[in-house]
């Protein structure tokens, strides 16, 4: 019973994250529903006329994790409802993302 609060907190923390294997299933040309089936709902998004990008937190695989860095941020950009680009978001890419 003492571990229940810790397990619950860990489950809530991981619930909003996507596993890294899912990113490998993305392909250019997928529609929004296909991306949602693979990645789940996005954590955030940006919009410009004709193009929008969704952002996800993706857990690193076990061997790539460090205590201060267990996840990466990824983007999926759509043009006319289809995936045009996707990949790991960097600070500079997040600042210039449409």
Backbone as XML, in Angstrom:
<?xml version="1.0"?>
<chain id="A" units="angstrom">
  <residue number="1" name="UNK">
    <atom name="N" x="0.808" y="-1.189" z="0.000"/>
    <atom name="CA" x="0.000" y="0.000" z="0.000"/>
    <atom name="C" x="0.853" y="1.256" z="0.000"/>
  </residue>
  <residue number="2" name="UNK">
    <atom name="N" x="2.059" y="1.199" z="0.581"/>
    <atom name="CA" x="2.924" y="2.367" z="0.623"/>
    <atom name="C" x="3.378" y="2.774" z="-0.775"/>
  </residue>
  <residue number="3" name="UNK">
    <atom name="N" x="3.508" y="1.825" z="-1.691"/>
    <atom name="CA" x="3.986" y="2.111" z="-3.041"/>
    <atom name="C" x="2.900" y="2.644" z="-3.961"/>
  </residue>
  <residue number="4" name="UNK">
    <atom name="N" x="1.654" y="2.568" z="-3.566"/>
    <atom name="CA" x="0.556" y="2.980" z="-4.428"/>
    <atom name="C" x="0.683" y="4.427" z="-4.896"/>
  </residue>
  <residue number="5" name="UNK">
    <atom name="N" x="0.957" y="5.408" z="-4.011"/>
    <atom name="CA" x="1.092" y="6.790" z="-4.498"/>
    <atom name="C" x="2.249" y="6.953" z="-5.488"/>
  </residue>
  <residue number="6" name="UNK">
    <atom name="N" x="3.345" y="6.266" z="-5.274"/>
    <atom name="CA" x="4.487" y="6.352" z="-6.190"/>
    <atom name="C" x="4.146" y="5.755" z="-7.548"/>
  </residue>
  <residue number="7" name="UNK">
    <atom name="N" x="3.476" y="4.614" z="-7.546"/>
    <atom name="CA" x="3.077" y="3.984" z="-8.803"/>
    <atom name="C" x="2.074" y="4.840" z="-9.557"/>
  </residue>
  <residue number="8" name="UNK">
    <atom name="N" x="1.158" y="5.442" z="-8.845"/>
    <atom name="CA" x="0.162" y="6.299" z="-9.468"/>
    <atom name="C" x="0.831" y="7.528" z="-10.089"/>
  </residue>
  <residue number="9" name="UNK">
    <atom name="N" x="1.768" y="8.125" z="-9.384"/>
    <atom name="CA" x="2.486" y="9.291" z="-9.908"/>
    <atom name="C" x="3.283" y="8.928" z="-11.155"/>
  </residue>
  <residue number="10" name="UNK">
    <atom name="N" x="3.943" y="7.782" z="-11.140"/>
    <atom name="CA" x="4.719" y="7.336" z="-12.311"/>
    <atom name="C" x="3.800" y="7.074" z="-13.499"/>
  </residue>
  <residue number="11" name="UNK">
    <atom name="N" x="2.653" y="6.472" z="-13.270"/>
    <atom name="CA" x="1.706" y="6.193" z="-14.353"/>
    <atom name="C" x="1.183" y="7.488" z="-14.961"/>
  </residue>
  <residue number="12" name="UNK">
    <atom name="N" x="0.887" y="8.479" z="-14.133"/>
    <atom name="CA" x="0.401" y="9.759" z="-14.653"/>
    <atom name="C" x="1.482" y="10.486" z="-15.442"/>
  </residue>
  <residue number="13" name="UNK">
    <atom name="N" x="2.707" y="10.402" z="-14.994"/>
    <atom name="CA" x="3.817" y="11.037" z="-15.690"/>
    <atom name="C" x="4.016" y="10.429" z="-17.072"/>
  </residue>
  <residue number="14" name="UNK">
    <atom name="N" x="3.953" y="9.119" z="-17.162"/>
    <atom name="CA" x="4.189" y="8.427" z="-18.424"/>
    <atom name="C" x="2.976" y="8.448" z="-19.348"/>
  </residue>
  <residue number="15" name="UNK">
    <atom name="N" x="1.813" y="8.743" z="-18.837"/>
    <atom name="CA" x="0.597" y="8.704" z="-19.650"/>
    <atom name="C" x="0.634" y="9.720" z="-20.788"/>
  </residue>
  <residue number="16" name="UNK">
    <atom name="N" x="1.280" y="10.847" z="-20.596"/>
    <atom name="CA" x="1.326" y="11.870" z="-21.623"/>
    <atom name="C" x="2.469" y="11.712" z="-22.598"/>
  </residue>
  <residue number="17" name="UNK">
    <atom name="N" x="3.265" y="10.684" z="-22.482"/>
    <atom name="CA" x="4.439" y="10.500" z="-23.322"/>
    <atom name="C" x="4.221" y="9.392" z="-24.343"/>
  </residue>
  <residue number="18" name="UNK">
    <atom name="N" x="4.955" y="9.493" z="-25.418"/>
    <atom name="CA" x="4.917" y="8.516" z="-26.497"/>
    <atom name="C" x="6.218" y="7.727" z="-26.435"/>
  </residue>
  <residue number="19" name="UNK">
    <atom name="N" x="6.179" y="6.437" z="-26.743"/>
    <atom name="CA" x="7.391" y="5.628" z="-26.769"/>
    <atom name="C" x="8.135" y="5.884" z="-28.071"/>
  </residue>
  <residue number="20" name="UNK">
    <atom name="N" x="9.451" y="5.863" z="-28.030"/>
    <atom name="CA" x="10.288" y="6.160" z="-29.181"/>
    <atom name="C" x="10.044" y="5.292" z="-30.399"/>
  </residue>
  <residue number="21" name="UNK">
    <atom name="N" x="9.615" y="4.052" z="-30.219"/>
    <atom name="CA" x="9.342" y="3.171" z="-31.357"/>
    <atom name="C" x="8.227" y="3.710" z="-32.247"/>
  </residue>
  <residue number="22" name="UNK">
    <atom name="N" x="7.305" y="4.467" z="-31.668"/>
    <atom name="CA" x="6.192" y="4.993" z="-32.448"/>
    <atom name="C" x="6.654" y="6.005" z="-33.486"/>
  </residue>
  <residue number="23" name="UNK">
    <atom name="N" x="7.684" y="6.781" z="-33.184"/>
    <atom name="CA" x="8.184" y="7.777" z="-34.124"/>
    <atom name="C" x="8.667" y="7.101" z="-35.405"/>
  </residue>
  <residue number="24" name="UNK">
    <atom name="N" x="9.240" y="5.922" z="-35.285"/>
    <atom name="CA" x="9.744" y="5.198" z="-36.450"/>
    <atom name="C" x="8.620" y="4.751" z="-37.381"/>
  </residue>
  <residue number="25" name="UNK">
    <atom name="N" x="7.387" y="4.747" z="-36.901"/>
    <atom name="CA" x="6.244" y="4.332" z="-37.722"/>
    <atom name="C" x="5.660" y="5.482" z="-38.537"/>
  </residue>
  <residue number="26" name="UNK">
    <atom name="N" x="6.100" y="6.718" z="-38.270"/>
    <atom name="CA" x="5.593" y="7.866" z="-39.028"/>
    <atom name="C" x="6.137" y="7.855" z="-40.449"/>
  </residue>
  <residue number="27" name="UNK">
    <atom name="N" x="5.319" y="8.339" z="-41.382"/>
    <atom name="CA" x="5.718" y="8.432" z="-42.785"/>
    <atom name="C" x="5.118" y="9.690" z="-43.390"/>
  </residue>
  <residue number="28" name="UNK">
    <atom name="N" x="5.827" y="10.287" z="-44.327"/>
    <atom name="CA" x="5.289" y="11.422" z="-45.064"/>
    <atom name="C" x="4.034" y="10.970" z="-45.798"/>
  </residue>
  <residue number="29" name="UNK">
    <atom name="N" x="3.029" y="11.832" z="-45.835"/>
    <atom name="CA" x="1.791" y="11.520" z="-46.526"/>
    <atom name="C" x="0.689" y="10.963" z="-45.637"/>
  </residue>
  <residue number="30" name="UNK">
    <atom name="N" x="1.013" y="10.603" z="-44.387"/>
    <atom name="CA" x="-0.017" y="10.114" z="-43.468"/>
    <atom name="C" x="-0.993" y="11.245" z="-43.164"/>
  </residue>
  <residue number="31" name="UNK">
    <atom name="N" x="-2.275" y="10.907" z="-42.916"/>
    <atom name="CA" x="-3.225" y="11.938" z="-42.526"/>
    <atom name="C" x="-3.253" y="12.060" z="-40.998"/>
  </residue>
  <residue number="32" name="UNK">
    <atom name="N" x="-4.006" y="13.022" z="-40.505"/>
    <atom name="CA" x="-4.038" y="13.306" z="-39.053"/>
    <atom name="C" x="-4.506" y="12.109" z="-38.232"/>
  </residue>
  <residue number="33" name="UNK">
    <atom name="N" x="-5.497" y="11.391" z="-38.714"/>
    <atom name="CA" x="-6.013" y="10.246" z="-37.965"/>
    <atom name="C" x="-4.972" y="9.130" z="-37.877"/>
  </residue>
  <residue number="34" name="UNK">
    <atom name="N" x="-4.209" y="8.917" z="-38.924"/>
    <atom name="CA" x="-3.152" y="7.906" z="-38.891"/>
    <atom name="C" x="-2.068" y="8.298" z="-37.891"/>
  </residue>
  <residue number="35" name="UNK">
    <atom name="N" x="-1.716" y="9.582" z="-37.871"/>
    <atom name="CA" x="-0.715" y="10.060" z="-36.909"/>
    <atom name="C" x="-1.249" y="9.925" z="-35.493"/>
  </residue>
  <residue number="36" name="UNK">
    <atom name="N" x="-2.505" y="10.277" z="-35.279"/>
    <atom name="CA" x="-3.106" y="10.158" z="-33.945"/>
    <atom name="C" x="-3.118" y="8.703" z="-33.484"/>
  </residue>
  <residue number="37" name="UNK">
    <atom name="N" x="-3.357" y="7.761" z="-34.400"/>
    <atom name="CA" x="-3.360" y="6.342" z="-34.047"/>
    <atom name="C" x="-1.967" y="5.880" z="-33.614"/>
  </residue>
  <residue number="38" name="UNK">
    <atom name="N" x="-0.929" y="6.451" z="-34.204"/>
    <atom name="CA" x="0.451" y="6.063" z="-33.877"/>
    <atom name="C" x="0.962" y="6.817" z="-32.654"/>
  </residue>
  <residue number="39" name="UNK">
    <atom name="N" x="0.756" y="8.133" z="-32.626"/>
    <atom name="CA" x="1.376" y="8.985" z="-31.613"/>
    <atom name="C" x="0.447" y="9.388" z="-30.474"/>
  </residue>
  <residue number="40" name="UNK">
    <atom name="N" x="-0.863" y="9.261" z="-30.675"/>
    <atom name="CA" x="-1.798" y="9.740" z="-29.676"/>
    <atom name="C" x="-2.054" y="11.217" z="-29.880"/>
  </residue>
  <residue number="41" name="UNK">
    <atom name="N" x="-2.768" y="11.841" z="-28.947"/>
    <atom name="CA" x="-3.045" y="13.266" z="-29.095"/>
    <atom name="C" x="-1.780" y="14.098" z="-28.866"/>
  </residue>
  <residue number="42" name="UNK">
    <atom name="N" x="-1.617" y="15.187" z="-29.608"/>
    <atom name="CA" x="-0.426" y="16.026" z="-29.417"/>
    <atom name="C" x="-0.515" y="16.820" z="-28.120"/>
  </residue>
  <residue number="43" name="UNK">
    <atom name="N" x="0.647" y="17.222" z="-27.613"/>
    <atom name="CA" x="0.693" y="18.054" z="-26.414"/>
    <atom name="C" x="0.456" y="19.518" z="-26.746"/>
  </residue>
  <residue number="44" name="UNK">
    <atom name="N" x="0.773" y="19.893" z="-27.958"/>
    <atom name="CA" x="0.594" y="21.273" z="-28.385"/>
    <atom name="C" x="0.694" y="21.349" z="-29.886"/>
  </residue>
  <residue number="45" name="UNK">
    <atom name="N" x="0.362" y="22.519" z="-30.424"/>
    <atom name="CA" x="0.445" y="22.682" z="-31.871"/>
    <atom name="C" x="0.594" y="24.154" z="-32.215"/>
  </residue>
  <residue number="46" name="UNK">
    <atom name="N" x="1.067" y="24.414" z="-33.437"/>
    <atom name="CA" x="1.159" y="25.761" z="-33.983"/>
    <atom name="C" x="0.488" y="25.759" z="-35.345"/>
  </residue>
  <residue number="47" name="UNK">
    <atom name="N" x="-0.079" y="26.896" z="-35.717"/>
    <atom name="CA" x="-0.812" y="26.995" z="-36.978"/>
    <atom name="C" x="-0.348" y="28.208" z="-37.772"/>
  </residue>
  <residue number="48" name="UNK">
    <atom name="N" x="-0.214" y="28.025" z="-39.065"/>
    <atom name="CA" x="-0.053" y="29.106" z="-40.022"/>
    <atom name="C" x="-0.920" y="28.729" z="-41.217"/>
  </residue>
  <residue number="49" name="UNK">
    <atom name="N" x="-1.292" y="29.676" z="-42.057"/>
    <atom name="CA" x="-2.141" y="29.324" z="-43.206"/>
    <atom name="C" x="-1.527" y="28.214" z="-44.064"/>
  </residue>
  <residue number="50" name="UNK">
    <atom name="N" x="-2.264" y="27.122" z="-44.210"/>
    <atom name="CA" x="-1.821" y="26.008" z="-45.045"/>
    <atom name="C" x="-0.912" y="25.009" z="-44.356"/>
  </residue>
  <residue number="51" name="UNK">
    <atom name="N" x="-0.441" y="25.317" z="-43.154"/>
    <atom name="CA" x="0.503" y="24.405" z="-42.483"/>
    <atom name="C" x="0.302" y="24.477" z="-40.972"/>
  </residue>
  <residue number="52" name="UNK">
    <atom name="N" x="0.336" y="23.320" z="-40.314"/>
    <atom name="CA" x="0.320" y="23.295" z="-38.858"/>
    <atom name="C" x="1.197" y="22.167" z="-38.357"/>
  </residue>
  <residue number="53" name="UNK">
    <atom name="N" x="1.739" y="22.363" z="-37.172"/>
    <atom name="CA" x="2.652" y="21.389" z="-36.579"/>
    <atom name="C" x="2.143" y="20.959" z="-35.211"/>
  </residue>
  <residue number="54" name="UNK">
    <atom name="N" x="2.236" y="19.672" z="-34.924"/>
    <atom name="CA" x="1.870" y="19.104" z="-33.629"/>
    <atom name="C" x="3.154" y="18.705" z="-32.916"/>
  </residue>
  <residue number="55" name="UNK">
    <atom name="N" x="3.158" y="18.809" z="-31.589"/>
    <atom name="CA" x="4.342" y="18.494" z="-30.790"/>
    <atom name="C" x="4.040" y="17.382" z="-29.796"/>
  </residue>
  <residue number="56" name="UNK">
    <atom name="N" x="5.025" y="16.497" z="-29.620"/>
    <atom name="CA" x="4.892" y="15.333" z="-28.747"/>
    <atom name="C" x="6.137" y="15.189" z="-27.881"/>
  </residue>
  <residue number="57" name="UNK">
    <atom name="N" x="5.962" y="14.667" z="-26.669"/>
    <atom name="CA" x="7.085" y="14.257" z="-25.832"/>
    <atom name="C" x="7.262" y="12.767" z="-26.029"/>
  </residue>
  <residue number="58" name="UNK">
    <atom name="N" x="8.473" y="12.358" z="-26.404"/>
    <atom name="CA" x="8.756" y="10.964" z="-26.714"/>
    <atom name="C" x="9.814" y="10.454" z="-25.735"/>
  </residue>
  <residue number="59" name="UNK">
    <atom name="N" x="9.483" y="9.349" z="-25.052"/>
    <atom name="CA" x="10.435" y="8.746" z="-24.115"/>
    <atom name="C" x="11.605" y="8.138" z="-24.869"/>
  </residue>
  <residue number="60" name="UNK">
    <atom name="N" x="12.803" y="8.357" z="-24.372"/>
    <atom name="CA" x="13.984" y="7.720" z="-24.946"/>
    <atom name="C" x="13.995" y="6.246" z="-24.576"/>
  </residue>
  <residue number="61" name="UNK">
    <atom name="N" x="14.706" y="5.440" z="-25.379"/>
    <atom name="CA" x="14.823" y="4.038" z="-25.009"/>
    <atom name="C" x="15.667" y="3.927" z="-23.740"/>
  </residue>
  <residue number="62" name="UNK">
    <atom name="N" x="15.594" y="2.800" z="-23.094"/>
    <atom name="CA" x="16.209" y="2.620" z="-21.779"/>
    <atom name="C" x="17.691" y="2.986" z="-21.768"/>
  </residue>
  <residue number="63" name="UNK">
    <atom name="N" x="18.445" y="2.588" z="-22.785"/>
    <atom name="CA" x="19.887" y="2.791" z="-22.787"/>
    <atom name="C" x="20.286" y="4.218" z="-23.119"/>
  </residue>
  <residue number="64" name="UNK">
    <atom name="N" x="19.380" y="5.017" z="-23.640"/>
    <atom name="CA" x="19.677" y="6.408" z="-23.978"/>
    <atom name="C" x="19.262" y="7.383" z="-22.878"/>
  </residue>
  <residue number="65" name="UNK">
    <atom name="N" x="18.613" y="6.895" z="-21.851"/>
    <atom name="CA" x="18.120" y="7.772" z="-20.783"/>
    <atom name="C" x="19.219" y="8.141" z="-19.808"/>
  </residue>
  <residue number="66" name="UNK">
    <atom name="N" x="19.109" y="9.350" z="-19.309"/>
    <atom name="CA" x="19.927" y="9.798" z="-18.196"/>
    <atom name="C" x="18.973" y="10.439" z="-17.199"/>
  </residue>
  <residue number="67" name="UNK">
    <atom name="N" x="19.365" y="10.550" z="-15.940"/>
    <atom name="CA" x="18.422" y="11.097" z="-14.954"/>
    <atom name="C" x="17.887" y="12.487" z="-15.320"/>
  </residue>
  <residue number="68" name="UNK">
    <atom name="N" x="18.643" y="13.285" z="-16.005"/>
    <atom name="CA" x="18.212" y="14.639" z="-16.338"/>
    <atom name="C" x="17.604" y="14.740" z="-17.738"/>
  </residue>
  <residue number="69" name="UNK">
    <atom name="N" x="17.593" y="13.639" z="-18.488"/>
    <atom name="CA" x="17.070" y="13.693" z="-19.849"/>
    <atom name="C" x="16.480" y="12.341" z="-20.247"/>
  </residue>
  <residue number="70" name="UNK">
    <atom name="N" x="15.197" y="12.154" z="-19.961"/>
    <atom name="CA" x="14.559" y="10.871" z="-20.252"/>
    <atom name="C" x="13.649" y="10.934" z="-21.469"/>
  </residue>
  <residue number="71" name="UNK">
    <atom name="N" x="13.456" y="12.117" z="-22.040"/>
    <atom name="CA" x="12.561" y="12.238" z="-23.186"/>
    <atom name="C" x="13.071" y="13.317" z="-24.143"/>
  </residue>
  <residue number="72" name="UNK">
    <atom name="N" x="12.536" y="13.299" z="-25.348"/>
    <atom name="CA" x="12.838" y="14.293" z="-26.364"/>
    <atom name="C" x="11.519" y="14.855" z="-26.874"/>
  </residue>
  <residue number="73" name="UNK">
    <atom name="N" x="11.594" y="16.020" z="-27.474"/>
    <atom name="CA" x="10.411" y="16.639" z="-28.060"/>
    <atom name="C" x="10.475" y="16.455" z="-29.576"/>
  </residue>
  <residue number="74" name="UNK">
    <atom name="N" x="9.371" y="16.005" z="-30.160"/>
    <atom name="CA" x="9.282" y="15.771" z="-31.602"/>
    <atom name="C" x="8.147" y="16.595" z="-32.195"/>
  </residue>
  <residue number="75" name="UNK">
    <atom name="N" x="8.260" y="16.905" z="-33.471"/>
    <atom name="CA" x="7.217" y="17.626" z="-34.184"/>
    <atom name="C" x="6.732" y="16.807" z="-35.380"/>
  </residue>
  <residue number="76" name="UNK">
    <atom name="N" x="5.496" y="17.036" z="-35.770"/>
    <atom name="CA" x="4.920" y="16.485" z="-36.993"/>
    <atom name="C" x="4.211" y="17.651" z="-37.659"/>
  </residue>
  <residue number="77" name="UNK">
    <atom name="N" x="4.652" y="18.039" z="-38.866"/>
    <atom name="CA" x="4.054" y="19.165" z="-39.575"/>
    <atom name="C" x="3.197" y="18.667" z="-40.738"/>
  </residue>
  <residue number="78" name="UNK">
    <atom name="N" x="2.009" y="19.233" z="-40.837"/>
    <atom name="CA" x="1.032" y="18.864" z="-41.858"/>
    <atom name="C" x="0.862" y="20.004" z="-42.855"/>
  </residue>
  <residue number="79" name="UNK">
    <atom name="N" x="0.770" y="19.657" z="-44.112"/>
    <atom name="CA" x="0.372" y="20.592" z="-45.160"/>
    <atom name="C" x="-0.818" y="19.970" z="-45.869"/>
  </residue>
  <residue number="80" name="UNK">
    <atom name="N" x="-1.904" y="20.715" z="-45.932"/>
    <atom name="CA" x="-3.151" y="20.218" z="-46.532"/>
    <atom name="C" x="-3.600" y="18.901" z="-45.896"/>
  </residue>
  <residue number="81" name="UNK">
    <atom name="N" x="-3.410" y="18.767" z="-44.579"/>
    <atom name="CA" x="-3.890" y="17.599" z="-43.850"/>
    <atom name="C" x="-3.038" y="16.351" z="-43.939"/>
  </residue>
  <residue number="82" name="UNK">
    <atom name="N" x="-1.881" y="16.441" z="-44.602"/>
    <atom name="CA" x="-0.982" y="15.288" z="-44.751"/>
    <atom name="C" x="0.379" y="15.630" z="-44.150"/>
  </residue>
  <residue number="83" name="UNK">
    <atom name="N" x="1.068" y="14.614" z="-43.603"/>
    <atom name="CA" x="2.392" y="14.826" z="-43.022"/>
    <atom name="C" x="3.361" y="15.253" z="-44.115"/>
  </residue>
  <residue number="84" name="UNK">
    <atom name="N" x="3.990" y="16.399" z="-43.895"/>
    <atom name="CA" x="5.024" y="16.871" z="-44.809"/>
    <atom name="C" x="6.405" y="16.609" z="-44.216"/>
  </residue>
  <residue number="85" name="UNK">
    <atom name="N" x="6.599" y="17.007" z="-42.949"/>
    <atom name="CA" x="7.873" y="16.788" z="-42.273"/>
    <atom name="C" x="7.622" y="16.348" z="-40.837"/>
  </residue>
  <residue number="86" name="UNK">
    <atom name="N" x="8.601" y="15.675" z="-40.270"/>
    <atom name="CA" x="8.551" y="15.278" z="-38.863"/>
    <atom name="C" x="9.973" y="15.026" z="-38.394"/>
  </residue>
  <residue number="87" name="UNK">
    <atom name="N" x="10.184" y="15.104" z="-37.086"/>
    <atom name="CA" x="11.506" y="14.840" z="-36.546"/>
    <atom name="C" x="11.663" y="15.386" z="-35.143"/>
  </residue>
  <residue number="88" name="UNK">
    <atom name="N" x="12.875" y="15.314" z="-34.668"/>
    <atom name="CA" x="13.206" y="15.776" z="-33.330"/>
    <atom name="C" x="13.270" y="17.300" z="-33.332"/>
  </residue>
  <residue number="89" name="UNK">
    <atom name="N" x="12.571" y="17.907" z="-32.406"/>
    <atom name="CA" x="12.551" y="19.361" z="-32.303"/>
    <atom name="C" x="13.746" y="19.824" z="-31.484"/>
  </residue>
  <residue number="90" name="UNK">
    <atom name="N" x="14.452" y="20.782" z="-32.007"/>
    <atom name="CA" x="15.550" y="21.407" z="-31.268"/>
    <atom name="C" x="15.085" y="22.784" z="-30.837"/>
  </residue>
  <residue number="91" name="UNK">
    <atom name="N" x="15.820" y="23.424" z="-29.968"/>
    <atom name="CA" x="15.442" y="24.763" z="-29.513"/>
    <atom name="C" x="15.272" y="25.711" z="-30.690"/>
  </residue>
  <residue number="92" name="UNK">
    <atom name="N" x="16.207" y="25.691" z="-31.644"/>
    <atom name="CA" x="16.123" y="26.603" z="-32.780"/>
    <atom name="C" x="14.957" y="26.244" z="-33.685"/>
  </residue>
  <residue number="93" name="UNK">
    <atom name="N" x="14.660" y="24.956" z="-33.861"/>
    <atom name="CA" x="13.544" y="24.535" z="-34.698"/>
    <atom name="C" x="12.222" y="24.924" z="-34.045"/>
  </residue>
  <residue number="94" name="UNK">
    <atom name="N" x="12.128" y="24.841" z="-32.709"/>
    <atom name="CA" x="10.900" y="25.210" z="-32.024"/>
    <atom name="C" x="10.654" y="26.709" z="-32.163"/>
  </residue>
  <residue number="95" name="UNK">
    <atom name="N" x="11.696" y="27.499" z="-32.181"/>
    <atom name="CA" x="11.541" y="28.934" z="-32.267"/>
    <atom name="C" x="11.160" y="29.373" z="-33.673"/>
  </residue>
  <residue number="96" name="UNK">
    <atom name="N" x="11.545" y="28.589" z="-34.700"/>
    <atom name="CA" x="11.244" y="28.974" z="-36.066"/>
    <atom name="C" x="10.111" y="28.156" z="-36.680"/>
  </residue>
  <residue number="97" name="UNK">
    <atom name="N" x="9.554" y="27.217" z="-35.918"/>
    <atom name="CA" x="8.493" y="26.358" z="-36.465"/>
    <atom name="C" x="7.292" y="27.203" z="-36.838"/>
  </residue>
  <residue number="98" name="UNK">
    <atom name="N" x="6.706" y="26.923" z="-37.986"/>
    <atom name="CA" x="5.530" y="27.698" z="-38.413"/>
    <atom name="C" x="4.324" y="27.385" z="-37.559"/>
  </residue>
</chain>
